[in-house]
mmCIF file of C-alpha atoms in Angstrom:
data_model
loop_
_atom_site.group_PDB
_atom_site.id
_atom_site.type_symbol
_atom_site.label_atom_id
_atom_site.label_comp_id
_atom_site.label_asym_id
_atom_site.label_seq_id
_atom_site.Cartn_x
_atom_site.Cartn_y
_atom_site.Cartn_z
ATOM 1 C CA UNK A 1338 19.789 -14.792 -22.870
ATOM 2 C CA UNK A 1339 20.663 -12.451 -20.006
ATOM 3 C CA UNK A 1340 20.389 -8.740 -20.828
ATOM 4 C CA UNK A 1341 23.463 -6.533 -20.510
ATOM 5 C CA UNK A 1342 24.184 -5.156 -17.030
ATOM 6 C CA UNK A 1343 23.501 -1.554 -18.097
ATOM 7 C CA UNK A 1344 20.008 -2.491 -19.386
ATOM 8 C CA UNK A 1345 19.184 -4.357 -16.208
ATOM 9 C CA UNK A 1346 20.422 -1.490 -14.002
ATOM 10 C CA UNK A 1347 18.364 1.004 -15.992
ATOM 11 C CA UNK A 1348 15.228 -1.166 -15.736
ATOM 12 C CA UNK A 1349 15.751 -1.539 -11.987
ATOM 13 C CA UNK A 1350 16.059 2.247 -11.559
ATOM 14 C CA UNK A 1351 12.873 2.880 -13.499
ATOM 15 C CA UNK A 1352 10.948 0.232 -11.533
ATOM 16 C CA UNK A 1353 12.206 1.663 -8.201
ATOM 17 C CA UNK A 1354 11.074 5.140 -9.285
ATOM 18 C CA UNK A 1355 7.623 3.888 -10.281
ATOM 19 C CA UNK A 1356 7.252 2.023 -6.981
ATOM 20 C CA UNK A 1357 7.988 5.084 -4.840
ATOM 21 C CA UNK A 1358 5.276 6.581 -2.630
ATOM 22 C CA UNK A 1359 5.012 10.374 -2.817
ATOM 23 C CA UNK A 1360 3.657 12.796 -0.251
ATOM 24 C CA UNK A 1361 0.752 13.918 -2.435
ATOM 25 C CA UNK A 1362 -0.612 10.422 -3.100
ATOM 26 C CA UNK A 1363 -3.972 9.392 -1.758
ATOM 27 C CA UNK A 1364 -4.578 5.863 -0.555
ATOM 28 C CA UNK A 1365 -7.764 3.818 -0.364
ATOM 29 C CA UNK A 1366 -10.178 5.528 2.042
ATOM 30 C CA UNK A 1367 -8.169 8.769 2.261
ATOM 31 C CA UNK A 1368 -9.182 12.207 1.062
ATOM 32 C CA UNK A 1369 -6.853 15.136 1.507
ATOM 33 C CA UNK A 1370 -9.549 17.628 0.576
ATOM 34 C CA UNK A 1371 -12.734 17.007 2.589
ATOM 35 C CA UNK A 1372 -14.687 19.455 0.414
ATOM 36 C CA UNK A 1373 -14.983 16.856 -2.369
ATOM 37 C CA UNK A 1374 -18.657 16.338 -1.505
ATOM 38 C CA UNK A 1375 -21.396 17.719 0.691
ATOM 39 C CA UNK A 1376 -23.485 14.540 0.389
ATOM 40 C CA UNK A 1377 -23.782 13.083 3.870
ATOM 41 C CA UNK A 1378 -24.569 9.633 2.466
ATOM 42 C CA UNK A 1379 -21.279 9.629 0.536
ATOM 43 C CA UNK A 1380 -19.361 10.801 3.610
ATOM 44 C CA UNK A 1381 -21.021 8.103 5.693
ATOM 45 C CA UNK A 1382 -19.978 5.404 3.174
ATOM 46 C CA UNK A 1383 -16.398 6.758 3.139
ATOM 47 C CA UNK A 1384 -16.257 6.685 6.919
ATOM 48 C CA UNK A 1385 -17.555 3.097 6.880
ATOM 49 C CA UNK A 1386 -14.932 2.146 4.315
ATOM 50 C CA UNK A 1387 -12.190 3.726 6.433
ATOM 51 C CA UNK A 1388 -13.315 1.757 9.521
ATOM 52 C CA UNK A 1389 -13.284 -1.467 7.476
ATOM 53 C CA UNK A 1390 -9.807 -0.694 6.117
ATOM 54 C CA UNK A 1391 -8.547 -0.116 9.657
ATOM 55 C CA UNK A 1392 -9.878 -3.558 10.614
ATOM 56 C CA UNK A 1393 -8.159 -5.093 7.564
ATOM 57 C CA UNK A 1394 -4.865 -3.462 8.548
ATOM 58 C CA UNK A 1395 -5.153 -4.743 12.117
ATOM 59 C CA UNK A 1396 -6.010 -8.256 10.892
ATOM 60 C CA UNK A 1397 -2.989 -8.364 8.569
ATOM 61 C CA UNK A 1398 -0.722 -7.173 11.388
ATOM 62 C CA UNK A 1399 -2.212 -9.750 13.817
ATOM 63 C CA UNK A 1400 -1.683 -12.533 11.282
ATOM 64 C CA UNK A 1401 1.888 -11.442 10.689
ATOM 65 C CA UNK A 1402 2.514 -11.563 14.438
ATOM 66 C CA UNK A 1403 0.956 -15.016 14.886
ATOM 67 C CA UNK A 1404 3.750 -17.628 15.204
ATOM 68 C CA UNK A 1405 1.331 -20.349 14.020
ATOM 69 C CA UNK A 1406 1.186 -18.575 10.659
ATOM 70 C CA UNK A 1407 4.973 -18.502 10.116
ATOM 71 C CA UNK A 1408 4.495 -19.567 6.507
ATOM 72 C CA UNK A 1409 3.171 -16.047 5.807
ATOM 73 C CA UNK A 1410 6.680 -14.709 6.156
ATOM 74 C CA UNK A 1411 8.197 -16.740 3.340
ATOM 75 C CA UNK A 1412 11.828 -17.887 3.146
ATOM 76 C CA UNK A 1413 13.135 -14.345 3.632
ATOM 77 C CA UNK A 1414 11.152 -14.007 6.892
ATOM 78 C CA UNK A 1415 9.564 -10.749 5.786
ATOM 79 C CA UNK A 1416 6.017 -10.006 6.993
ATOM 80 C CA UNK A 1417 3.216 -9.688 4.404
ATOM 81 C CA UNK A 1418 2.547 -5.951 3.927
ATOM 82 C CA UNK A 1419 1.624 -5.371 0.272
ATOM 83 C CA UNK A 1420 -2.132 -4.990 0.898
ATOM 84 C CA UNK A 1421 -1.923 -3.070 4.152
ATOM 85 C CA UNK A 1422 -4.184 -0.153 3.230
ATOM 86 C CA UNK A 1423 -2.100 2.729 4.662
ATOM 87 C CA UNK A 1424 1.179 3.713 3.078
ATOM 88 C CA UNK A 1425 3.330 4.311 6.138
ATOM 89 C CA UNK A 1426 5.110 7.285 4.542
ATOM 90 C CA UNK A 1427 7.115 8.301 1.528
ATOM 91 C CA UNK A 1428 9.562 6.201 -0.409
ATOM 92 C CA UNK A 1429 9.601 2.439 -0.817
ATOM 93 C CA UNK A 1430 7.297 1.260 1.990
ATOM 94 C CA UNK A 1431 6.127 -2.040 0.470
ATOM 95 C CA UNK A 1432 2.642 -1.214 1.689
ATOM 96 C CA UNK A 1433 -0.314 1.007 0.828
ATOM 97 C CA UNK A 1434 -3.156 0.676 -1.716
ATOM 98 C CA UNK A 1435 -3.338 3.844 -3.825
ATOM 99 C CA UNK A 1436 -6.700 5.211 -4.954
ATOM 100 C CA UNK A 1437 -5.515 4.988 -8.559
ATOM 101 C CA UNK A 1438 -2.440 3.978 -10.523
ATOM 102 C CA UNK A 1439 -1.092 5.458 -13.739
ATOM 103 C CA UNK A 1440 2.198 4.819 -15.412
#
């Protein structure tokens, strides 16, 4: 059975709100406050993670641009972006891996 249009519209609005990226969100490898630790080993590990995440992002973008991998775009011809580590800004960006998720 198909739900009433009002219920579907309400559910779509809630899902869109939950999927929004906000300016105060932190993404994998990001820290807005660099005073979170004074441990140089932890900072070194974070910097290493950030370098690896940049490599991942570049690899995803290179694969999206490779015409031999056209199947990655799907029938809608949209590039794969869901696991690109950086957000790309506020709103619905279809990319970015947050440090944590709560709903």
